[in-house]
Tab-separated table of C-alpha atoms in Angstrom:
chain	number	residue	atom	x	y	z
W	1	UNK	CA	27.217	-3.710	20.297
W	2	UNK	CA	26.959	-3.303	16.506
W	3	UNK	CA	29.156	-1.732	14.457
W	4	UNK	CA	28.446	1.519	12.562
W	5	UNK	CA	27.591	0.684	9.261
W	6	UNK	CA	25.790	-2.522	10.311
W	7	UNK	CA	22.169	-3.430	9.133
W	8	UNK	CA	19.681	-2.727	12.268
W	9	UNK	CA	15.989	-4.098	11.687
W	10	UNK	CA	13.786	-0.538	11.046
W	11	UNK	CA	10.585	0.297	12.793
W	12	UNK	CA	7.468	-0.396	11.423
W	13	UNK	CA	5.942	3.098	12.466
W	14	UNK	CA	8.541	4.522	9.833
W	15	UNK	CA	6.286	3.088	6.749
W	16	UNK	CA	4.537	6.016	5.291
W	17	UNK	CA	1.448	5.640	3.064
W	18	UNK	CA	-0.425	7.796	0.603
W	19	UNK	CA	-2.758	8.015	-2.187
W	20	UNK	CA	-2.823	10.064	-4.829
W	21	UNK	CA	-5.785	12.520	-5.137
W	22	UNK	CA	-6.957	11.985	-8.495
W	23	UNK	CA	-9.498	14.792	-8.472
W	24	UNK	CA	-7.258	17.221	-7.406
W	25	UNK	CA	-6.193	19.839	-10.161
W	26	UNK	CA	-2.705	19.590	-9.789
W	27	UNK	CA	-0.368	16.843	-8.260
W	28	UNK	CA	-1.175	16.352	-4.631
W	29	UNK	CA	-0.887	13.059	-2.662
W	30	UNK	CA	-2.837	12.165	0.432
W	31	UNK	CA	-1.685	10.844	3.900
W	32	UNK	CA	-3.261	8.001	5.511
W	33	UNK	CA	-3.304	8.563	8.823
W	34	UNK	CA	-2.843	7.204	12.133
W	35	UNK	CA	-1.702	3.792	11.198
W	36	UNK	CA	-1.593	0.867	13.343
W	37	UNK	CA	-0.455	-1.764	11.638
W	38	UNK	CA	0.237	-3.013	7.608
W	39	UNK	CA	1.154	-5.977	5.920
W	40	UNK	CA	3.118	-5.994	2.170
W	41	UNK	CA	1.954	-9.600	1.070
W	42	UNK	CA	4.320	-9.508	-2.462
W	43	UNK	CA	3.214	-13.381	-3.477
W	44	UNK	CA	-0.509	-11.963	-3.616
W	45	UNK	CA	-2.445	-13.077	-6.568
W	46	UNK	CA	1.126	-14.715	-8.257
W	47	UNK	CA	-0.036	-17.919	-10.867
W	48	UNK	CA	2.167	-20.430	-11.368
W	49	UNK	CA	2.678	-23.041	-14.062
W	50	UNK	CA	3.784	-26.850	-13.496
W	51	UNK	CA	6.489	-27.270	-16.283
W	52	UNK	CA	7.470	-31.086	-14.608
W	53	UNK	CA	8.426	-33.542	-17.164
W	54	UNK	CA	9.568	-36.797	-17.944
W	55	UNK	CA	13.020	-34.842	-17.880
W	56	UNK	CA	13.154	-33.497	-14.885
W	57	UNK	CA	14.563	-36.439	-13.462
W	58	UNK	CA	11.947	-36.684	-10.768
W	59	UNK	CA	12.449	-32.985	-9.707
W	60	UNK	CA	9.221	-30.499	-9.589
W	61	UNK	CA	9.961	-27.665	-11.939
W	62	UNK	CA	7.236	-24.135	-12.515
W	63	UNK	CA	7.585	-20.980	-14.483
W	64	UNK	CA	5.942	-17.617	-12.544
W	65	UNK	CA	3.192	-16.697	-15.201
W	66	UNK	CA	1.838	-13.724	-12.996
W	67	UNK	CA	3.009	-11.263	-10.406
W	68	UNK	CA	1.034	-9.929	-8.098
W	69	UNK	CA	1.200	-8.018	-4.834
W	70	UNK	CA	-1.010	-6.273	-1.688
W	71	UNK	CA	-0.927	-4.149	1.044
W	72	UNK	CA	-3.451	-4.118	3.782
W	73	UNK	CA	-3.264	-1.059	6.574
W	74	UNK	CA	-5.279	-0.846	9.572
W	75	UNK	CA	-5.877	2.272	11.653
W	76	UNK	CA	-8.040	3.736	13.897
W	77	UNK	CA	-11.152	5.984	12.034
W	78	UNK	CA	-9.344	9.500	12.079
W	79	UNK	CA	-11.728	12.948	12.348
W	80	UNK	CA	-11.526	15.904	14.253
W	81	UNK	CA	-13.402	17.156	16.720
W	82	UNK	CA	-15.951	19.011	13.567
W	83	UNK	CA	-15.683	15.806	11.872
W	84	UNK	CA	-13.245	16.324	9.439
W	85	UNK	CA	-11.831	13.229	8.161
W	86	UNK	CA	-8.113	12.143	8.285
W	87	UNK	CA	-7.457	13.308	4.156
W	88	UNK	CA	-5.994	9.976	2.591
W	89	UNK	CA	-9.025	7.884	4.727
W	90	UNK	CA	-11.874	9.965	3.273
W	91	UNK	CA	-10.518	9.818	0.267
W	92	UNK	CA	-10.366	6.149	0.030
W	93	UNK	CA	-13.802	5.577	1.406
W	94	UNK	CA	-15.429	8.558	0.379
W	95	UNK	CA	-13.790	8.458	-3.847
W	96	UNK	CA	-11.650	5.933	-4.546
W	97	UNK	CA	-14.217	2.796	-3.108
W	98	UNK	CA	-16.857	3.983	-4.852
W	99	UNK	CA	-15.421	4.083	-8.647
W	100	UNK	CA	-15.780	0.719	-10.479
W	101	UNK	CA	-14.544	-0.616	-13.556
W	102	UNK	CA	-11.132	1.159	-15.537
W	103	UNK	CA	-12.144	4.188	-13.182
W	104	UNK	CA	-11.476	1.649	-10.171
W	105	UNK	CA	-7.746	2.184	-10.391
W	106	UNK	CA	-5.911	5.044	-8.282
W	107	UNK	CA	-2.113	5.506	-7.793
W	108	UNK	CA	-0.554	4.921	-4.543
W	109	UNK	CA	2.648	5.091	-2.728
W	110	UNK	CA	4.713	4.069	0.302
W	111	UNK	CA	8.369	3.926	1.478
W	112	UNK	CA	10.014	3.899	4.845
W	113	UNK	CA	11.143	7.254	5.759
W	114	UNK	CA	14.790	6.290	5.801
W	115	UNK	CA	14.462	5.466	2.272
W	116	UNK	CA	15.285	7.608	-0.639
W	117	UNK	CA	12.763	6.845	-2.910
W	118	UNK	CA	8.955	5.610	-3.255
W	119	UNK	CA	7.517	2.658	-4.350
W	120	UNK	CA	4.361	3.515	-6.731
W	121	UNK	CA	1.517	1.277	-7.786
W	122	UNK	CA	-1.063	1.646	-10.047
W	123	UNK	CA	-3.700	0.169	-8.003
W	124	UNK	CA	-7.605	-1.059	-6.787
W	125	UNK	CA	-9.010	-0.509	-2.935
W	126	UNK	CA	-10.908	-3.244	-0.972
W	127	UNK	CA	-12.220	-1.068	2.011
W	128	UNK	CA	-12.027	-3.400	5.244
W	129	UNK	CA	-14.255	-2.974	8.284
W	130	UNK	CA	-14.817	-0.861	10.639
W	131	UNK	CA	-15.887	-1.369	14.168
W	132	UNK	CA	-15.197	-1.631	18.123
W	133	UNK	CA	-16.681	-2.079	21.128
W	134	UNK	CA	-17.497	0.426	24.406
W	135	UNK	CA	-13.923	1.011	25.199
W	136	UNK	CA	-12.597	1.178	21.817
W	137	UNK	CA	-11.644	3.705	19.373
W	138	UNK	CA	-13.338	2.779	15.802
W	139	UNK	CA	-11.154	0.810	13.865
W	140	UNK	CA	-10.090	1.213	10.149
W	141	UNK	CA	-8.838	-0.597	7.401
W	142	UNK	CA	-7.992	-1.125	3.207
W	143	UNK	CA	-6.754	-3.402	0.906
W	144	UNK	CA	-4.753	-2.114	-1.752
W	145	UNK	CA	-4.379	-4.827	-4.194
W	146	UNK	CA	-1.814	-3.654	-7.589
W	147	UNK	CA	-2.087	-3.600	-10.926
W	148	UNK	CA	0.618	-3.828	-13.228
W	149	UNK	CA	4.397	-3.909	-12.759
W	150	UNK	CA	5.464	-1.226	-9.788
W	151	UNK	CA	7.636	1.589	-10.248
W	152	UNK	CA	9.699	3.860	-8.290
W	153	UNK	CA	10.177	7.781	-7.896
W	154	UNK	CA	12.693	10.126	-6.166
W	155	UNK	CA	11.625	11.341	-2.816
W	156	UNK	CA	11.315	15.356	-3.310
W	157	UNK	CA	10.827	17.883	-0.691
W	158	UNK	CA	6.863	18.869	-0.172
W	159	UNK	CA	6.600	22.876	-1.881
W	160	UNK	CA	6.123	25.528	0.094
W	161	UNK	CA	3.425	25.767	1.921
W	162	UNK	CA	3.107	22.300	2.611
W	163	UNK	CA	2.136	19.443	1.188
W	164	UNK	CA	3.632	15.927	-0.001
């Protein structure tokens, strides 16, 4: 039996995603829905230099020259029963996929929800396939590739009236 106060591995359905909204008026950040799975790859698209010389004594040496991080979620297609898309899906397929060049960029952010703050990236979208077969529900899926160094904010309560 652990001890109170002792690290316990967290679930992975805790991980909360969402994308900020960019044609929204004011602030307002988008769920993505009815995840099934992610993966945080933080070595994605990192560049490395060879620095190995004559003194190194035989001993491989590198400098990092670039950074460079990913996320890719997978879900099941979310709508309701009119059609209405799960919010922070439409969005990326429907507005976000669709913008190219400096307009391809879009903020996004996750945590775990027993974490006090959120990890924010400045960010591009790879939308990922969708499919399934007779017995399946349609599957989802993005890759959300940063850009620039990562920040962090506060978690804040969502306003009245809902909200993130």
């Amino acid at each position: 039996m652990a001890t109170p106060g002792t690290p316990r591995p967290i679930d992975a359905r805790g991980w909360q995603f969402e994308v900020q909204d960019l044609s929204a008026s004011t602030e307002t950040w988008l769920r993505i829905g009815l995840l099934t799975s992610f993966s945080h790859n933080p070595g994605e698209n990192e560049e490395t230099e060879e620095t190995t010389s004559f003194d190194s004594d035989g001993f491989f040496e590198q400098d990092v020259m670039q950074r460079g991080a990913s996320l890719s979620i997978e879900s099941k297609y979310a709508a309701d029963k009119t059609g209405k898309r799960d919010p922070g899906q439409a969005y990326i397929d429907d507005v976000w996929a669709y913008r190219l060049g400096v307009d391809s960029r879009n903020p996004v952010r996750w945590r775990h929800r027993s974490q006090t703050s959120w990890v924010v990236w400045d960010a591009t979208v790879t939308p990922g396939e969708q499919g399934g077969g007779t017995t399946e529900k349609t599957s989802w899926s993005a890759t959300i590739t940063r850009c620039g160094k990562p920040t962090s904010v506060p978690v804040t309560p969502p306003p009245a009236g809902g909200g993130s």
